[in-house]
Amino acid sequence: MMIIACVDEKNGLMFNHRRQSRDLAVCRDILRECRGKKLYMSVYSARLFEEVRGAEETTRAVGTEETTRAEGSEEAMNVRGTEENAEKNGTEIVLSEEILSLAGDEDICFIEDTAITGFEEQIREVILYKWNRRYPADRYFTLDLSDGTWELLRTEEFKGSSHERITKEVYKREK
C-alpha cells in the first residue's frame, strides 16, 4: 500500500488531537495522485477534502462504530457521493477508522490521526508533504525513510494556498 502524510520539519503530524496545518493545494495534489485508486482516510481527515472534492470524487463510510454513527449526520452527507461518480472519475474515497486494515496492496491511505505501527512491512510507497516549518507536535510520522530500504524517487516544490513553499517527497521501498 501507499501512505500519504503531511509533516513539519520534525516529522510532526498532529498536536493535541488536531492537525498541525492544512493547505488546499496539497489536498488537490493528493486527489490528483490518487486518481484511479482507492483513497482511505479517517472521518476526521475527510473534512480536509470537502472543498476540493465537490462533485468530482465519491466517498463512502465503512464499518466502524464511529463512521456508522456519522453516516446520518450532516457532515457524512456532505462527504458522500455516488458510485457513478467513482466510476466516472476513477477515485473512491473510503472513510474508516481502520484504514490500514482495510486497504489492499494497490490502495492509498492518507494518515494524520492513524498510527502505522504494525503495518510498516505492508507499506511499499510513501508520499510526504512537508510544511517546511516547525509546529508543536505530539504525534509523529514514525517510519524511518533513511534506514536504507527506501529510495527517494522525486522531490517537488510548489506554492500552497496557505504556505509559501511545500515540498513533496515520493519514496519507494527497495526490494
Coordinates of C-alpha atoms in Angstrom, one line a residue:
M1 CA 0.0 0.0 0.0
M2 CA 0.9 3.6 -0.3
I3 CA 0.6 6.1 2.6
I4 CA 0.4 9.8 2.3
A5 CA 1.1 12.2 5.2
C6 CA 1.7 15.9 5.8
V7 CA 4.6 16.6 8.2
D8 CA 6.5 19.5 9.7
E9 CA 10.3 19.8 9.8
K10 CA 10.5 17.3 12.7
N11 CA 8.0 14.8 11.1
G12 CA 5.2 16.1 13.3
L13 CA 1.7 15.2 12.3
M14 CA -0.7 16.4 15.0
F15 CA -0.8 18.3 18.3
N16 CA -3.4 17.9 20.9
H17 CA -5.6 15.8 18.6
R18 CA -5.6 18.4 15.9
R19 CA -3.7 18.6 12.6
Q20 CA -0.8 20.9 12.5
S21 CA -1.8 22.8 9.4
R22 CA -3.7 22.4 6.1
D23 CA -3.4 23.6 2.6
L24 CA -5.9 23.5 -0.3
A25 CA -3.2 23.0 -2.9
V26 CA -1.9 19.9 -1.0
C27 CA -5.4 18.4 -1.0
R28 CA -5.8 19.0 -4.7
D29 CA -2.4 17.4 -5.3
I30 CA -3.3 14.3 -3.2
L31 CA -6.5 13.8 -5.2
R32 CA -4.5 14.0 -8.4
E33 CA -2.0 11.4 -7.1
C34 CA -4.8 9.1 -6.2
R35 CA -6.8 9.2 -9.4
G36 CA -7.8 5.7 -10.4
K37 CA -7.2 4.2 -7.0
K38 CA -9.0 3.9 -3.6
L39 CA -8.0 6.5 -1.1
Y40 CA -8.6 5.5 2.5
M41 CA -8.9 8.1 5.3
S42 CA -10.5 8.7 8.6
V43 CA -13.7 10.7 9.0
Y44 CA -11.6 13.4 10.7
S45 CA -9.3 13.7 7.6
A46 CA -12.3 13.8 5.2
R47 CA -13.1 17.3 6.3
L48 CA -9.9 18.5 4.7
F49 CA -11.1 17.4 1.2
E50 CA -14.6 18.6 1.2
E51 CA -13.9 21.9 -0.6
V52 CA -11.8 20.4 -3.4
R53 CA -13.7 17.2 -3.8
G54 CA -17.1 18.6 -4.6
A55 CA -18.9 16.5 -7.2
E56 CA -15.6 15.2 -8.6
E57 CA -15.0 12.4 -6.1
T58 CA -17.0 10.0 -4.1
T59 CA -16.7 8.9 -0.5
R60 CA -18.3 6.1 1.4
A61 CA -18.1 5.3 5.1
V62 CA -17.5 1.7 6.1
G63 CA -18.0 -0.5 9.1
T64 CA -16.6 1.1 12.2
E65 CA -18.7 2.4 15.1
E66 CA -17.6 6.0 14.6
T67 CA -18.3 6.1 10.8
T68 CA -21.6 4.3 11.3
R69 CA -22.6 7.0 13.9
A70 CA -21.5 9.7 11.4
E71 CA -23.4 8.3 8.4
G72 CA -26.7 10.0 9.3
S73 CA -25.0 13.3 10.2
E74 CA -24.9 16.4 8.0
E75 CA -21.1 16.0 7.9
A76 CA -21.3 12.5 6.4
M77 CA -23.9 13.6 3.9
N78 CA -21.5 16.3 2.7
V79 CA -18.7 13.9 2.0
R80 CA -20.6 11.0 0.4
G81 CA -21.1 10.9 -3.4
T82 CA -22.3 8.2 -5.7
E83 CA -20.7 5.0 -7.1
E84 CA -21.4 6.5 -10.5
N85 CA -19.0 9.4 -9.8
A86 CA -16.3 7.0 -8.6
E87 CA -16.5 5.1 -11.9
K88 CA -16.5 8.4 -14.0
N89 CA -13.6 10.0 -12.1
G90 CA -11.6 6.9 -11.1
T91 CA -11.2 7.6 -7.4
E92 CA -13.1 6.3 -4.5
I93 CA -12.6 7.8 -1.0
V94 CA -13.3 5.3 1.7
L95 CA -13.8 6.6 5.3
S96 CA -13.0 4.3 8.2
E97 CA -11.1 4.4 11.5
E98 CA -9.4 1.1 10.4
I99 CA -7.9 2.3 7.1
L100 CA -4.7 0.3 7.3
S101 CA -6.5 -2.9 7.9
L102 CA -8.9 -2.4 5.0
A103 CA -6.5 -1.1 2.4
G104 CA -5.2 -3.5 -0.2
D105 CA -1.8 -3.7 -1.8
E106 CA -2.7 -1.1 -4.5
D107 CA -4.7 1.2 -2.3
I108 CA -3.6 4.5 -0.7
C109 CA -4.0 5.7 2.9
F110 CA -4.0 9.3 4.0
I111 CA -2.7 9.2 7.6
E112 CA -2.7 12.0 10.0
D113 CA -4.6 10.6 13.0
T114 CA -3.8 6.9 12.2
A115 CA -0.8 5.1 13.7
I116 CA 1.1 2.9 11.3
T117 CA 2.6 0.7 13.9
G118 CA 2.2 -3.0 12.9
F119 CA 1.7 -2.1 9.2
E120 CA 5.2 -1.0 8.3
E121 CA 6.0 -4.1 6.2
Q122 CA 2.9 -3.6 4.1
I123 CA 3.8 -0.1 3.1
R124 CA 5.5 0.0 -0.3
E125 CA 5.3 3.7 -1.2
V126 CA 5.2 6.9 0.8
I127 CA 4.3 10.5 -0.2
L128 CA 5.3 13.2 2.3
Y129 CA 4.1 16.7 2.0
K130 CA 6.4 18.9 4.1
W131 CA 5.3 22.2 5.6
N132 CA 8.9 23.5 5.8
R133 CA 8.3 24.9 9.2
R134 CA 8.0 23.6 12.8
Y135 CA 4.8 23.3 14.6
P136 CA 4.1 21.9 18.1
A137 CA 3.5 18.2 17.8
D138 CA 2.7 15.2 20.0
R139 CA 2.1 12.7 17.1
Y140 CA 4.8 11.9 14.6
F141 CA 5.4 10.1 11.4
T142 CA 7.4 7.2 12.6
L143 CA 8.5 5.3 9.5
D144 CA 12.3 5.7 9.1
L145 CA 12.8 6.6 5.4
S146 CA 16.6 6.9 5.9
D147 CA 17.2 3.3 7.0
G148 CA 18.5 2.2 3.6
T149 CA 15.3 0.4 2.5
W150 CA 13.7 3.4 0.9
E151 CA 14.6 5.2 -2.4
L152 CA 13.6 8.9 -2.9
L153 CA 12.1 8.8 -6.4
R154 CA 11.3 12.5 -6.7
T155 CA 11.0 15.8 -4.9
E156 CA 8.8 18.7 -6.0
E157 CA 8.3 22.1 -4.5
F158 CA 5.2 24.2 -5.0
K159 CA 3.4 27.2 -3.6
G160 CA 0.4 26.3 -1.5
S161 CA -2.7 28.3 -0.8
S162 CA -1.6 28.9 2.8
H163 CA 2.1 28.1 2.7
E164 CA 4.8 29.9 0.7
R165 CA 6.6 26.6 0.0
I166 CA 5.5 23.0 0.3
T167 CA 7.9 20.1 -0.5
K168 CA 6.5 16.8 -1.8
E169 CA 8.8 13.8 -1.5
V170 CA 7.9 10.4 -3.1
Y171 CA 9.6 7.3 -1.7
K172 CA 9.5 3.6 -2.8
R173 CA 10.7 0.7 -0.8
E174 CA 13.6 -1.0 -2.4
K175 CA 13.3 -4.8 -2.9

